[in-house]
CSV table of C-alpha atoms in Angstrom, one decimal:
chain,number,residue,atom,x,y,z
H,2,MET,CA,148.1,127.7,104.1
H,3,GLY,CA,146.6,124.6,102.8
H,4,ALA,CA,142.9,123.5,101.4
H,5,GLN,CA,141.8,120.3,101.1
H,6,LYS,CA,138.7,118.6,99.1
H,7,SER,CA,137.2,115.4,98.9
H,8,ILE,CA,135.3,113.7,95.8
H,9,HIS,CA,133.2,110.6,95.8
H,10,ALA,CA,132.9,108.1,92.9
H,11,GLY,CA,130.9,105.7,93.8
H,12,LYS,CA,132.4,103.6,96.4
H,13,ALA,CA,135.2,105.4,95.7
H,14,LYS,CA,137.0,108.5,97.8
H,15,ILE,CA,139.5,111.0,96.2
H,16,ASP,CA,140.7,113.0,98.8
H,17,VAL,CA,143.2,116.0,97.1
H,18,ASN,CA,145.5,117.9,99.5
H,19,VAL,CA,147.0,121.3,98.5
H,20,ASP,CA,149.8,122.9,101.3
H,21,LEU,CA,152.0,125.4,100.9
H,22,THR,CA,153.2,125.0,104.1
H,23,HIS,CA,156.9,123.2,103.5
H,24,LYS,CA,157.7,126.1,101.0
H,25,LEU,CA,156.8,128.4,103.9
H,26,CYS,CA,158.6,126.4,106.5
H,27,THR,CA,162.1,126.3,103.8
H,28,SER,CA,161.9,129.9,102.9
H,29,LEU,CA,161.6,130.9,106.7
H,30,MET,CA,164.9,128.6,107.9
H,31,LEU,CA,166.8,130.2,104.9
H,32,LEU,CA,168.3,127.6,104.1
H,33,PRO,CA,170.9,127.5,101.8
H,34,PRO,CA,169.4,126.9,97.7
H,35,ILE,CA,169.5,123.1,96.1
H,36,PRO,CA,169.6,123.3,92.3
H,37,ILE,CA,166.1,121.9,91.5
H,38,ARG,CA,166.2,119.6,88.7
H,39,ASP,CA,163.9,119.8,85.7
H,40,GLY,CA,165.4,122.9,84.1
H,41,GLY,CA,163.9,125.0,87.1
H,42,SER,CA,160.1,123.8,85.2
H,43,PRO,CA,156.2,125.1,87.0
H,44,LEU,CA,156.3,121.5,88.2
H,45,SER,CA,160.2,121.8,89.9
H,46,LEU,CA,158.5,124.5,91.7
H,47,VAL,CA,154.9,122.7,93.4
H,48,ILE,CA,154.4,121.4,96.8
H,49,GLY,CA,151.5,119.8,98.1
H,50,SER,CA,150.3,116.2,97.9
H,51,LEU,CA,147.3,113.6,96.3
H,52,CYS,CA,145.7,110.6,98.3
H,53,ILE,CA,143.2,108.9,96.0
H,54,LYS,CA,141.7,105.6,98.4
H,55,HIS,CA,139.2,103.4,97.5
H,56,PRO,CA,137.0,101.3,100.1
H,57,ASN,CA,135.8,98.3,98.2
H,58,LEU,CA,138.3,97.9,95.4
H,59,PHE,CA,136.8,94.1,94.8
H,60,GLY,CA,134.0,93.9,97.2
H,61,GLY,CA,135.3,92.6,99.9
H,62,SER,CA,136.5,95.1,101.9
H,63,GLU,CA,139.6,95.4,100.1
H,64,LYS,CA,141.4,99.2,100.6
H,65,LEU,CA,143.6,100.2,98.5
H,66,ASP,CA,145.4,103.9,98.7
H,67,VAL,CA,147.2,105.9,96.2
H,68,SER,CA,149.2,109.1,97.4
H,69,TRP,CA,152.4,111.3,96.0
H,70,ASP,CA,153.9,113.6,98.4
H,71,LYS,CA,156.2,116.3,97.1
H,72,GLY,CA,158.5,119.3,98.7
H,73,LEU,CA,160.8,121.4,96.6
H,74,TYR,CA,163.6,118.9,96.6
H,75,ASP,CA,161.8,115.7,97.6
H,76,SER,CA,158.9,113.1,96.3
H,77,THR,CA,157.7,110.4,97.4
H,78,VAL,CA,154.7,108.1,95.8
H,79,LEU,CA,153.1,105.3,97.8
H,80,VAL,CA,150.7,102.1,96.8
H,81,ALA,CA,149.1,100.5,99.9
H,82,TYR,CA,146.7,97.5,99.2
H,83,ARG,CA,145.1,96.2,102.4
H,84,ARG,CA,142.7,93.1,102.2
H,85,PRO,CA,140.9,92.4,105.7
H,86,ARG,CA,141.5,89.6,108.4
H,87,PRO,CA,140.0,89.0,111.3
H,88,GLU,CA,141.1,90.9,114.6
H,89,TRP,CA,143.1,88.7,116.2
H,90,LEU,CA,145.8,87.6,113.1
H,91,PRO,CA,148.1,90.2,111.7
H,92,GLN,CA,146.7,92.3,109.7
H,93,GLN,CA,148.1,92.5,106.2
H,94,CYS,CA,149.5,95.7,104.5
H,95,PHE,CA,151.3,95.0,100.6
H,96,VAL,CA,153.1,98.6,99.8
H,97,LEU,CA,154.7,99.3,96.9
H,98,GLN,CA,156.6,102.8,97.4
H,99,HIS,CA,159.7,105.0,95.5
H,100,SER,CA,161.4,107.9,96.7
H,101,VAL,CA,163.6,110.5,95.4
H,102,SER,CA,165.5,113.3,98.2
H,103,PRO,CA,168.6,114.9,99.1
H,104,GLU,CA,170.8,113.0,101.1
H,105,ILE,CA,172.0,116.2,103.2
H,106,GLY,CA,171.9,114.3,106.9
H,107,VAL,CA,175.4,112.7,105.5
H,108,HIS,CA,176.4,113.8,102.8
H,109,GLY,CA,175.7,117.7,103.1
H,110,THR,CA,178.5,120.2,104.0
H,111,PRO,CA,178.2,121.9,107.3
H,112,VAL,CA,178.1,125.9,106.8
H,113,ASP,CA,177.6,129.6,109.1
H,114,ASN,CA,179.2,128.1,112.1
H,115,PHE,CA,177.7,124.4,111.2
H,116,SER,CA,173.8,125.8,111.3
H,117,ARG,CA,173.0,125.1,108.0
H,118,SER,CA,173.7,121.9,105.8
H,119,GLY,CA,173.8,122.5,102.1
H,120,SER,CA,174.0,120.3,99.1
H,121,GLY,CA,176.6,117.7,99.3
H,122,GLY,CA,174.9,116.8,95.4
H,123,VAL,CA,173.9,113.2,96.2
H,124,ASN,CA,170.7,112.5,96.1
H,125,LEU,CA,168.8,109.1,96.8
H,126,SER,CA,166.2,107.1,94.4
H,127,ARG,CA,165.1,104.3,96.7
H,128,LEU,CA,162.6,101.4,95.4
H,129,SER,CA,160.8,99.1,98.1
H,130,LEU,CA,158.2,96.3,97.9
H,131,GLY,CA,157.2,94.0,100.5
H,132,VAL,CA,154.2,93.5,103.2
H,133,ASP,CA,153.7,94.9,107.1
H,134,LEU,CA,152.4,92.7,109.3
H,135,ASN,CA,150.6,94.7,111.6
H,136,GLU,CA,150.4,91.8,114.9
H,137,PRO,CA,147.0,92.6,117.2
H,138,ALA,CA,147.5,95.5,120.3
H,139,SER,CA,148.4,93.5,123.3
H,140,SER,CA,148.2,96.0,126.6
H,141,ASN,CA,149.6,99.1,125.6
H,142,TRP,CA,152.2,98.0,122.9
H,143,THR,CA,151.8,97.1,119.2
H,144,SER,CA,154.1,95.8,117.2
H,145,THR,CA,154.5,95.9,113.3
H,146,THR,CA,156.8,93.3,111.1
H,147,SER,CA,157.4,93.8,107.5
H,148,ILE,CA,159.9,92.2,104.8
H,149,LYS,CA,160.6,94.2,101.7
H,150,PHE,CA,163.2,94.5,98.2
H,151,GLU,CA,165.1,97.7,98.5
H,152,HIS,CA,166.6,98.9,95.6
H,153,VAL,CA,168.5,102.6,96.1
H,154,ASN,CA,170.1,104.3,93.4
H,155,ILE,CA,172.3,107.4,93.6
H,156,LEU,CA,171.8,110.1,91.7
H,157,SER,CA,173.2,113.5,91.0
H,158,ASP,CA,171.5,116.9,91.1
H,159,ASP,CA,171.0,117.0,88.0
H,160,GLY,CA,169.3,113.4,87.8
H,161,ARG,CA,172.8,111.5,86.7
H,162,SER,CA,173.2,108.1,87.8
H,163,ILE,CA,177.0,108.5,90.7
H,164,THR,CA,178.8,105.7,92.1
H,165,ARG,CA,181.5,108.7,93.8
H,166,ASP,CA,180.1,112.0,95.7
H,167,MET,CA,181.9,114.9,95.0
H,168,GLU,CA,185.0,113.7,96.1
H,169,GLY,CA,185.6,111.1,94.1
H,170,PHE,CA,185.0,108.7,97.4
H,171,PRO,CA,182.2,105.2,97.2
H,172,VAL,CA,178.7,106.4,97.5
H,173,THR,CA,177.4,102.9,97.7
H,174,CYS,CA,178.1,99.9,99.4
H,175,SER,CA,178.5,97.6,96.4
H,176,GLY,CA,180.9,100.0,94.6
H,177,SER,CA,178.4,101.1,91.4
H,178,THR,CA,175.4,103.3,91.1
H,179,HIS,CA,172.7,101.2,93.3
H,180,ASP,CA,172.5,98.9,96.2
H,181,SER,CA,170.0,95.9,96.1
H,182,MET,CA,168.7,94.6,99.8
H,183,VAL,CA,166.3,92.4,101.3
H,184,VAL,CA,165.3,93.8,104.5
H,185,LEU,CA,163.6,92.3,107.9
H,186,LYS,CA,161.7,94.1,110.2
H,187,GLN,CA,160.4,94.3,113.4
H,188,GLU,CA,159.3,97.6,115.2
H,189,SER,CA,157.7,97.4,118.9
H,190,ARG,CA,156.2,100.9,120.8
H,191,TYR,CA,155.1,101.8,123.6
H,192,ALA,CA,152.3,104.2,125.0
H,193,LYS,CA,151.0,105.1,128.2
H,194,ALA,CA,149.0,108.5,129.2
H,195,THR,CA,147.9,109.9,132.4
H,196,ASN,CA,146.5,113.1,132.9
H,197,ASP,CA,149.8,114.3,134.0
H,198,SER,CA,152.2,112.4,132.1
H,199,PHE,CA,152.9,110.0,129.3
H,200,SER,CA,155.6,107.5,128.8
H,201,ARG,CA,156.3,106.6,125.4
H,202,PHE,CA,159.1,103.5,123.9
H,203,SER,CA,159.7,102.7,120.0
H,204,MET,CA,162.3,100.1,118.9
H,205,GLN,CA,163.7,98.7,115.1
H,206,ILE,CA,165.4,95.7,114.6
H,207,GLU,CA,166.8,96.0,110.5
H,208,GLN,CA,168.3,92.3,109.3
H,209,GLY,CA,169.7,92.6,105.9
H,210,ILE,CA,169.1,89.1,104.8
H,211,PRO,CA,171.5,88.0,102.1
H,212,VAL,CA,169.6,86.4,99.2
H,213,LEU,CA,172.0,87.3,96.7
H,214,SER,CA,176.0,87.0,97.5
H,215,LYS,CA,176.3,91.0,95.9
H,216,TRP,CA,173.2,91.9,98.9
H,217,LEU,CA,173.3,94.0,101.8
H,218,ILE,CA,174.1,92.3,105.2
H,219,PHE,CA,173.2,93.9,107.8
H,220,ASN,CA,171.8,95.0,111.2
H,221,LYS,CA,170.7,97.7,112.2
H,222,PHE,CA,169.0,98.3,115.7
H,223,LYS,CA,167.2,102.3,117.0
H,224,PHE,CA,165.8,103.6,119.9
H,225,VAL,CA,163.5,106.0,121.0
H,226,ALA,CA,162.2,106.7,125.1
H,227,THR,CA,160.4,110.0,125.4
H,228,LYS,CA,158.7,111.1,128.9
H,229,GLY,CA,156.3,113.9,130.1
H,230,LEU,CA,155.5,114.8,133.0
H,231,LYS,CA,153.9,117.7,134.4
H,232,LEU,CA,155.5,120.3,136.7
H,233,GLY,CA,152.9,122.9,138.0
H,234,PRO,CA,151.4,124.8,135.8
H,235,ALA,CA,154.5,123.7,133.4
H,236,PHE,CA,154.9,120.2,131.6
H,237,LEU,CA,158.5,118.8,131.5
H,238,VAL,CA,159.3,116.0,128.1
H,239,ALA,CA,162.7,114.5,128.0
H,240,SER,CA,163.7,112.2,125.3
H,241,LEU,CA,166.6,109.4,124.5
H,242,THR,CA,167.3,108.9,121.1
H,243,GLY,CA,170.3,105.9,120.0
H,244,GLY,CA,171.0,103.5,118.0
H,245,SER,CA,173.8,101.2,116.0
H,246,ILE,CA,174.5,99.1,113.0
H,247,VAL,CA,177.0,96.5,112.2
H,248,GLY,CA,177.9,94.3,109.3
H,249,ASP,CA,177.9,96.1,105.3
H,250,MET,CA,177.1,99.6,105.5
H,251,ALA,CA,176.5,102.3,102.6
H,252,PRO,CA,177.1,105.7,103.5
H,253,TYR,CA,173.7,107.0,103.3
H,254,GLN,CA,172.6,104.4,106.3
H,255,ALA,CA,174.4,106.5,108.8
H,256,PHE,CA,173.0,108.1,111.9
H,257,ALA,CA,172.9,111.4,111.1
H,258,VAL,CA,173.5,113.8,114.0
H,259,GLY,CA,172.1,117.2,113.9
H,260,GLY,CA,169.1,119.7,112.8
H,261,LEU,CA,165.2,119.9,113.7
H,262,GLY,CA,164.0,116.7,115.8
H,263,SER,CA,167.2,116.2,116.4
H,264,VAL,CA,170.5,118.8,117.8
H,265,ARG,CA,168.1,122.1,117.3
H,266,GLY,CA,171.5,124.7,116.4
H,267,TYR,CA,172.7,123.0,114.0
H,268,GLY,CA,172.4,122.3,110.1
H,269,GLU,CA,171.1,118.6,109.4
H,270,GLY,CA,173.6,116.4,110.0
H,271,ALA,CA,176.2,118.9,111.1
H,272,VAL,CA,176.9,117.5,114.3
H,273,GLY,CA,178.0,114.1,112.6
H,274,SER,CA,177.3,111.2,110.7
H,275,GLY,CA,178.4,107.4,112.2
H,276,ARG,CA,177.7,104.2,112.5
H,277,SER,CA,176.2,104.5,116.0
H,278,CYS,CA,174.6,107.5,117.8
H,279,LEU,CA,173.2,109.1,120.6
H,280,VAL,CA,171.0,112.1,121.9
H,281,ALA,CA,169.2,113.3,124.6
H,282,ASN,CA,166.3,116.1,124.7
H,283,SER,CA,164.5,117.6,126.6
H,284,GLU,CA,162.2,120.8,126.9
H,285,LEU,CA,160.2,122.8,129.1
H,286,THR,CA,156.6,124.3,127.9
H,287,LEU,CA,155.0,127.3,130.0
H,288,PRO,CA,151.4,128.7,129.1
H,289,LEU,CA,151.6,132.7,128.0
H,290,THR,CA,147.9,132.3,127.0
H,291,GLU,CA,145.5,129.5,126.2
H,292,THR,CA,147.1,129.2,122.5
H,293,LEU,CA,150.3,130.3,123.2
H,294,ASN,CA,153.3,128.7,125.1
H,295,GLY,CA,157.1,129.3,126.1
H,296,ALA,CA,159.5,126.5,125.5
H,297,LEU,CA,163.4,126.2,127.0
H,298,PHE,CA,165.1,123.5,125.6
H,299,LEU,CA,168.5,122.0,125.4
H,300,ASP,CA,169.3,119.7,123.6
H,301,CYS,CA,172.7,117.1,123.3
H,302,GLY,CA,174.1,114.5,121.0
H,303,SER,CA,177.6,112.4,119.5
H,304,ASP,CA,178.1,109.7,117.0
H,305,LEU,CA,180.2,108.2,120.0
H,306,GLY,CA,183.4,108.2,118.2
H,307,SER,CA,181.6,106.4,115.0
H,308,GLY,CA,182.3,108.5,111.9
H,309,ARG,CA,185.0,107.2,111.5
H,310,LEU,CA,183.4,104.0,110.7
H,311,VAL,CA,181.7,105.0,108.0
H,312,PRO,CA,182.9,103.8,104.7
H,313,GLY,CA,184.7,107.1,102.9
H,314,ASN,CA,184.6,108.7,106.9
H,315,PRO,CA,182.2,111.9,105.3
H,316,ALA,CA,181.8,113.4,108.3
H,317,LEU,CA,185.9,113.8,108.7
H,318,ARG,CA,185.9,115.2,105.3
H,319,GLN,CA,183.3,118.1,106.1
H,320,GLY,CA,184.7,118.8,109.3
H,321,LYS,CA,181.7,118.1,111.4
H,322,PRO,CA,183.1,117.6,115.4
H,323,GLY,CA,181.6,114.3,116.5
H,324,SER,CA,179.5,115.7,119.3
H,325,GLY,CA,178.0,119.6,120.2
H,326,THR,CA,175.0,120.9,122.1
H,327,GLY,CA,172.0,123.1,121.7
H,328,PHE,CA,170.1,124.7,123.3
H,329,GLY,CA,167.5,128.2,123.5
H,330,TYR,CA,164.0,129.0,123.6
H,331,GLY,CA,160.7,129.5,121.6
H,332,LEU,CA,157.2,130.1,121.4
H,333,ARG,CA,154.5,127.3,121.0
H,334,TYR,CA,151.4,128.8,119.2
H,335,LYS,CA,148.2,126.2,119.0
H,336,SER,CA,145.2,127.4,116.5
H,337,PRO,CA,141.9,125.2,114.7
H,338,ILE,CA,144.1,125.0,111.9
H,339,GLY,CA,147.6,124.6,112.7
H,340,HIS,CA,150.9,124.7,115.1
H,341,LEU,CA,153.3,127.0,114.5
H,342,GLN,CA,156.5,125.9,116.1
H,343,ILE,CA,159.4,129.0,116.5
H,344,ASP,CA,163.0,128.3,118.2
H,345,TYR,CA,166.0,130.6,118.6
H,346,ALA,CA,168.9,128.3,119.1
H,347,MET,CA,172.5,128.9,119.5
H,348,ASN,CA,174.9,125.8,118.8
H,349,SER,CA,178.1,125.3,120.5
H,350,PHE,CA,180.2,127.6,118.3
H,351,LYS,CA,178.4,130.2,119.8
H,352,GLN,CA,176.0,130.5,116.1
H,353,LYS,CA,172.8,131.2,116.4
H,354,THR,CA,169.9,130.3,114.2
H,355,VAL,CA,166.3,130.7,114.6
H,356,PHE,CA,163.6,127.6,113.0
H,357,PHE,CA,160.0,127.4,111.9
H,358,GLY,CA,158.0,124.5,111.8
H,359,ILE,CA,153.9,124.8,110.8
H,360,SER,CA,152.3,120.9,111.2
H,361,ASN,CA,148.7,120.1,110.9
H,362,LEU,CA,148.0,123.4,108.4
H,363,GLY,CA,145.0,122.9,106.4
H,364,LEU,CA,141.2,124.7,105.8
């Protein structure tokens, strides 16, 4: 359940949203316990979000957004400042963001025949500062360019800075408790839809710029192509996701394969984690009632044999197979206050898993 309240104070608007959805989903998915910081204080159990918006900060239609999102094991604070520009020029957004989250996809330990992933004792504290430039839309294409300074600090479950994981392997590229980098990112997106089909494509390219000699130098790209097609009363959605990284690399930058949004039937990153990846998803939905759909799905994913190229080779040490297939069936329930997704999946090791998902839930 959730609740949202808007408070107007002059020209400022404060949106307060409290949402227990994440806690509900985590409990239903029966994830293995991850140690909670702050000694189990009441604040560590708070789950929700707070957003403060000002539409006219300095009297010239400048917009300021301040948001805080907190889950059971992660939190993100975001400050975004936008100033008006002519429509034919790129729209600027100055961003300051700090997040703390467990790195389960790469350092997590697969359990129960790879159907779940437990904590590996590695957490990312990421601070970024920079500017986003949103290019004017052209036909069905949109483009965003950003340049940001990023500082990534590695923490243990009790909040201490660490340089190595539980098995003594480095968790950063620099070998210290943190990595620093300046990242130039270009993202292009295409979207087109009709009554019977839709097409989406996105491409991200990141370039690490060596401002200082110890900062990371790398090139990373990722693409997602999705096609939806109506087949009589049914609807088929297929997608292909891939990516690769060359140059300097920290283990936490690896592509994690497995989990919701990747290969269902596996835990997060339980299939593999490598310098490259390729994941294919397909799902066929059939209407059962006006608000309830049934679904059949098949997911496949691989690290393309690149797990050994990740520093410390965490995938090999954790026994990840490197490739896997998940298939199953589920239900999709739509209501005015939210969407409920239930998936019953089986992986290549014949381990059966039930996944629950809730989105857009609020009152």
